[in-house]
Amino acid sequence: MTTVTTRTVQYPADGLTMIGHLALPAGADRRPAVLIGPEGTGLNDFQRRRADALAELGYVALAFDINGGRWFADPQEMLAYINPLLADPDRMRDIGHAALDVLRAEPRTDPDRIAAIGYGTGGAIAVELGRDGVDLRAIGTVNGLITGRPGDAAHIRCPVWAGVGSEDPIMAPAQREAFTAEMQAAGVDWRLTVYGGAQHAFHHPMADLDQPLLPGVGYHHKHAERAWRDVLDLLAECLPVTE
């Protein structure tokens, strides 16, 4: 296992002080970099560990914040905050660009080799950066299949991979069909993986704890591992780490 260095980074976005988690691989050279966006409940150790795991593979990784360091334990409180955000592409882009600026400012980051992945709201933000024409090598979104403004998907300049549970009522079949139709009409190199039997947030162990949950939310251990492997395969294809 390589030595990974981590630190907390604070930066302004969306009128808040965001608190992200930056993970750096061993060495001093420039490396490809990955943005990691959290689900609507907020940034926690799940995404921080994902950033650390990517740093062990040789990437600079920033797990970014979307709500000023808050964690929403109450689903209704989370929805009251997140739904207006998901309905406002400009706000999502501002949050994504602020995190991207932090990642690009890191001296270890190769600014020409950056990918964006995310879960739920964080995945929707990753896709919105693509719709804004950001030069990314890959975009990956798990449970964040939100359609954009008409025509904006034509600005996406990289492959897009999306993962969703077959039993996800939040990202229901009509929602994911609208998303893939948008990608196809724009000529995007896109892929969709549907994980059979999985619900919303199937990737996140927190969805299996004794806490209030929205209907249709639940952890699926096997599919969580498969989705992570699919993310790593996307990065290996589009953003390989070269020694």
XYZ file of C-alpha atoms in Angstrom:
243
model
C 0.000 0.000 0.000
C 1.406 3.393 -0.966
C 1.622 6.267 1.479
C -1.310 8.635 1.181
C -1.372 12.167 2.552
C -4.711 13.735 3.419
C -5.878 17.132 4.538
C -9.071 19.076 5.037
C -9.638 21.965 2.638
C -12.061 24.841 3.160
C -13.321 26.969 0.302
C -16.334 29.185 -0.493
C -19.225 28.031 -2.670
C -22.987 28.600 -2.817
C -22.731 31.190 -0.030
C -21.248 28.590 2.325
C -17.862 27.510 3.615
C -17.355 24.074 2.107
C -15.215 21.490 3.886
C -13.638 19.005 1.509
C -11.212 16.116 1.887
C -8.096 16.054 -0.288
C -6.036 12.875 -0.669
C -2.607 12.843 -2.319
C -0.623 9.853 -3.541
C 2.986 9.229 -2.638
C 5.625 11.142 -4.553
C 5.960 14.700 -5.797
C 5.028 14.438 -9.475
C 1.823 15.589 -11.117
C -0.905 12.985 -11.275
C -4.363 12.594 -12.817
C -7.069 13.823 -10.491
C -10.620 12.920 -9.559
C -13.466 14.923 -8.052
C -15.783 12.873 -5.825
C -19.243 14.262 -5.050
C -21.384 13.097 -2.119
C -25.068 12.288 -1.973
C -27.582 14.799 -0.649
C -27.096 13.825 2.986
C -23.605 15.307 2.863
C -19.926 14.448 2.836
C -18.890 11.750 5.296
C -16.241 9.079 5.798
C -17.610 6.971 2.939
C -16.498 9.480 0.298
C -13.360 10.351 2.245
C -12.334 6.685 2.128
C -13.089 6.630 -1.594
C -10.726 9.572 -2.062
C -8.063 7.784 -0.021
C -8.515 4.614 -2.085
C -8.055 6.560 -5.313
C -4.931 8.218 -3.911
C -3.540 4.764 -3.147
C -4.012 3.989 -6.840
C -2.043 7.094 -7.787
C -4.726 9.746 -8.257
C -5.064 13.117 -6.592
C -8.606 12.969 -5.198
C -10.903 15.591 -3.722
C -14.101 14.530 -1.986
C -16.035 17.784 -2.206
C -18.747 19.268 -0.037
C -22.193 20.403 -1.130
C -23.791 21.836 2.010
C -21.225 23.567 4.199
C -20.131 20.589 6.260
C -23.644 19.592 7.318
C -24.946 16.034 7.573
C -28.695 15.616 7.131
C -29.953 12.779 9.328
C -33.569 13.772 8.694
C -34.597 12.816 5.121
C -37.218 15.556 4.896
C -34.722 18.214 5.948
C -32.320 16.881 3.351
C -34.950 16.974 0.597
C -35.923 20.540 1.515
C -32.308 21.555 0.943
C -31.406 19.324 -2.003
C -34.482 19.538 -4.246
C -34.064 23.281 -4.949
C -30.382 22.655 -5.649
C -31.113 19.862 -8.133
C -33.597 22.159 -9.880
C -30.960 24.893 -10.333
C -28.191 23.930 -12.789
C -26.317 27.182 -12.192
C -26.050 26.489 -8.443
C -24.849 22.960 -9.131
C -22.260 24.271 -11.556
C -21.040 26.869 -9.065
C -20.548 24.180 -6.414
C -18.772 21.934 -8.906
C -16.539 24.684 -10.271
C -15.515 25.784 -6.771
C -14.378 22.243 -5.985
C -12.702 21.945 -9.386
C -10.761 25.158 -8.697
C -9.457 23.682 -5.430
C -8.406 20.491 -7.191
C -6.699 22.360 -10.023
C -4.855 24.600 -7.554
C -3.210 21.570 -5.933
C 0.376 21.390 -7.320
C 0.184 17.582 -7.609
C -2.800 17.800 -9.987
C -2.307 17.470 -13.715
C -4.903 20.063 -14.827
C -5.308 18.383 -18.216
C -6.259 15.009 -16.697
C -9.283 15.310 -14.421
C -12.384 13.158 -14.025
C -15.532 13.759 -11.971
C -17.546 11.077 -10.242
C -20.319 11.326 -7.697
C -23.197 9.763 -5.844
C -26.745 11.108 -5.926
C -26.555 14.906 -5.840
C -22.774 14.773 -6.199
C -23.151 12.688 -9.338
C -25.663 15.137 -10.753
C -23.129 17.921 -10.147
C -20.438 15.916 -11.951
C -22.688 15.587 -15.006
C -23.612 19.267 -14.823
C -19.928 20.185 -15.053
C -19.839 18.219 -18.290
C -22.912 20.033 -19.581
C -21.075 23.271 -18.807
C -18.295 22.238 -21.177
C -15.621 21.478 -18.589
C -12.719 19.532 -20.098
C -13.018 16.257 -18.187
C -11.644 12.859 -19.128
C -14.607 10.935 -17.679
C -17.828 11.439 -15.745
C -19.351 8.812 -13.480
C -22.642 9.136 -11.619
C -24.271 6.624 -9.276
C -27.949 7.338 -8.521
C -27.617 10.867 -9.920
C -29.390 10.710 -13.277
C -30.810 14.224 -13.499
C -31.612 15.630 -16.932
C -30.235 19.041 -17.832
C -31.356 22.066 -19.765
C -32.206 21.371 -23.421
C -29.107 21.233 -25.577
C -26.555 21.470 -22.769
C -25.535 17.814 -22.972
C -23.985 18.582 -26.363
C -21.173 20.300 -24.433
C -20.101 17.048 -22.735
C -16.646 16.168 -24.065
C -15.940 12.810 -22.435
C -17.476 9.374 -21.783
C -20.286 9.249 -19.229
C -21.012 6.172 -17.114
C -24.120 5.975 -14.937
C -25.187 3.353 -12.419
C -28.618 2.899 -10.859
C -30.584 0.260 -8.958
C -33.443 -1.441 -10.768
C -35.717 -0.887 -7.748
C -34.815 2.771 -7.191
C -38.086 4.750 -7.001
C -36.226 8.072 -6.889
C -34.323 7.381 -10.112
C -37.284 5.486 -11.583
C -37.288 3.995 -15.115
C -38.847 7.118 -16.641
C -36.118 9.272 -15.061
C -33.256 7.135 -16.269
C -34.815 6.802 -19.724
C -35.004 10.605 -19.966
C -31.353 10.837 -18.925
C -30.136 8.289 -21.456
C -32.286 9.833 -24.188
C -30.642 13.174 -23.441
C -27.163 11.621 -23.664
C -27.992 9.778 -26.888
C -29.496 12.814 -28.603
C -26.372 14.814 -27.750
C -24.042 12.192 -29.206
C -22.403 11.489 -25.857
C -20.367 8.300 -25.363
C -22.582 6.975 -22.573
C -23.187 3.770 -20.643
C -25.847 2.815 -18.109
C -25.499 -0.061 -15.657
C -28.690 -1.195 -13.922
C -28.028 -3.245 -10.787
C -30.799 -5.814 -10.387
C -32.736 -5.647 -7.136
C -30.882 -2.600 -5.811
C -32.631 0.432 -4.346
C -31.585 4.072 -4.076
C -28.264 4.682 -2.284
C -27.487 0.970 -2.657
C -23.789 1.845 -2.712
C -23.692 3.435 0.747
C -23.424 1.404 3.996
C -25.170 4.247 5.841
C -28.363 3.221 4.045
C -28.369 0.016 6.106
C -28.127 1.624 9.533
C -30.867 2.255 12.068
C -31.762 5.770 10.962
C -34.712 7.428 9.238
C -34.721 6.557 5.559
C -36.770 7.515 2.557
C -38.858 4.733 1.004
C -36.879 2.760 -1.539
C -33.485 3.436 0.054
C -31.277 0.511 1.059
C -27.735 -0.822 0.987
C -26.799 -3.711 -1.323
C -23.362 -5.061 -0.459
C -22.644 -6.990 -3.667
C -23.830 -4.239 -5.981
C -21.957 -1.615 -3.952
C -18.732 -3.502 -4.631
C -19.651 -3.939 -8.294
C -20.444 -0.250 -8.739
C -17.081 0.701 -7.264
C -15.319 -1.683 -9.635
C -17.252 -0.123 -12.506
C -16.053 3.329 -11.422
C -12.463 2.076 -11.286
C -12.845 0.510 -14.735
C -14.078 3.849 -16.094
C -11.048 5.625 -14.649
C -8.646 2.926 -15.867
C -10.015 3.315 -19.394
C -10.307 7.100 -19.576
C -7.812 8.368 -16.998
C -5.073 5.769 -16.506
C -2.322 6.349 -13.981
C 1.061 6.076 -15.696
C 4.198 5.759 -13.640
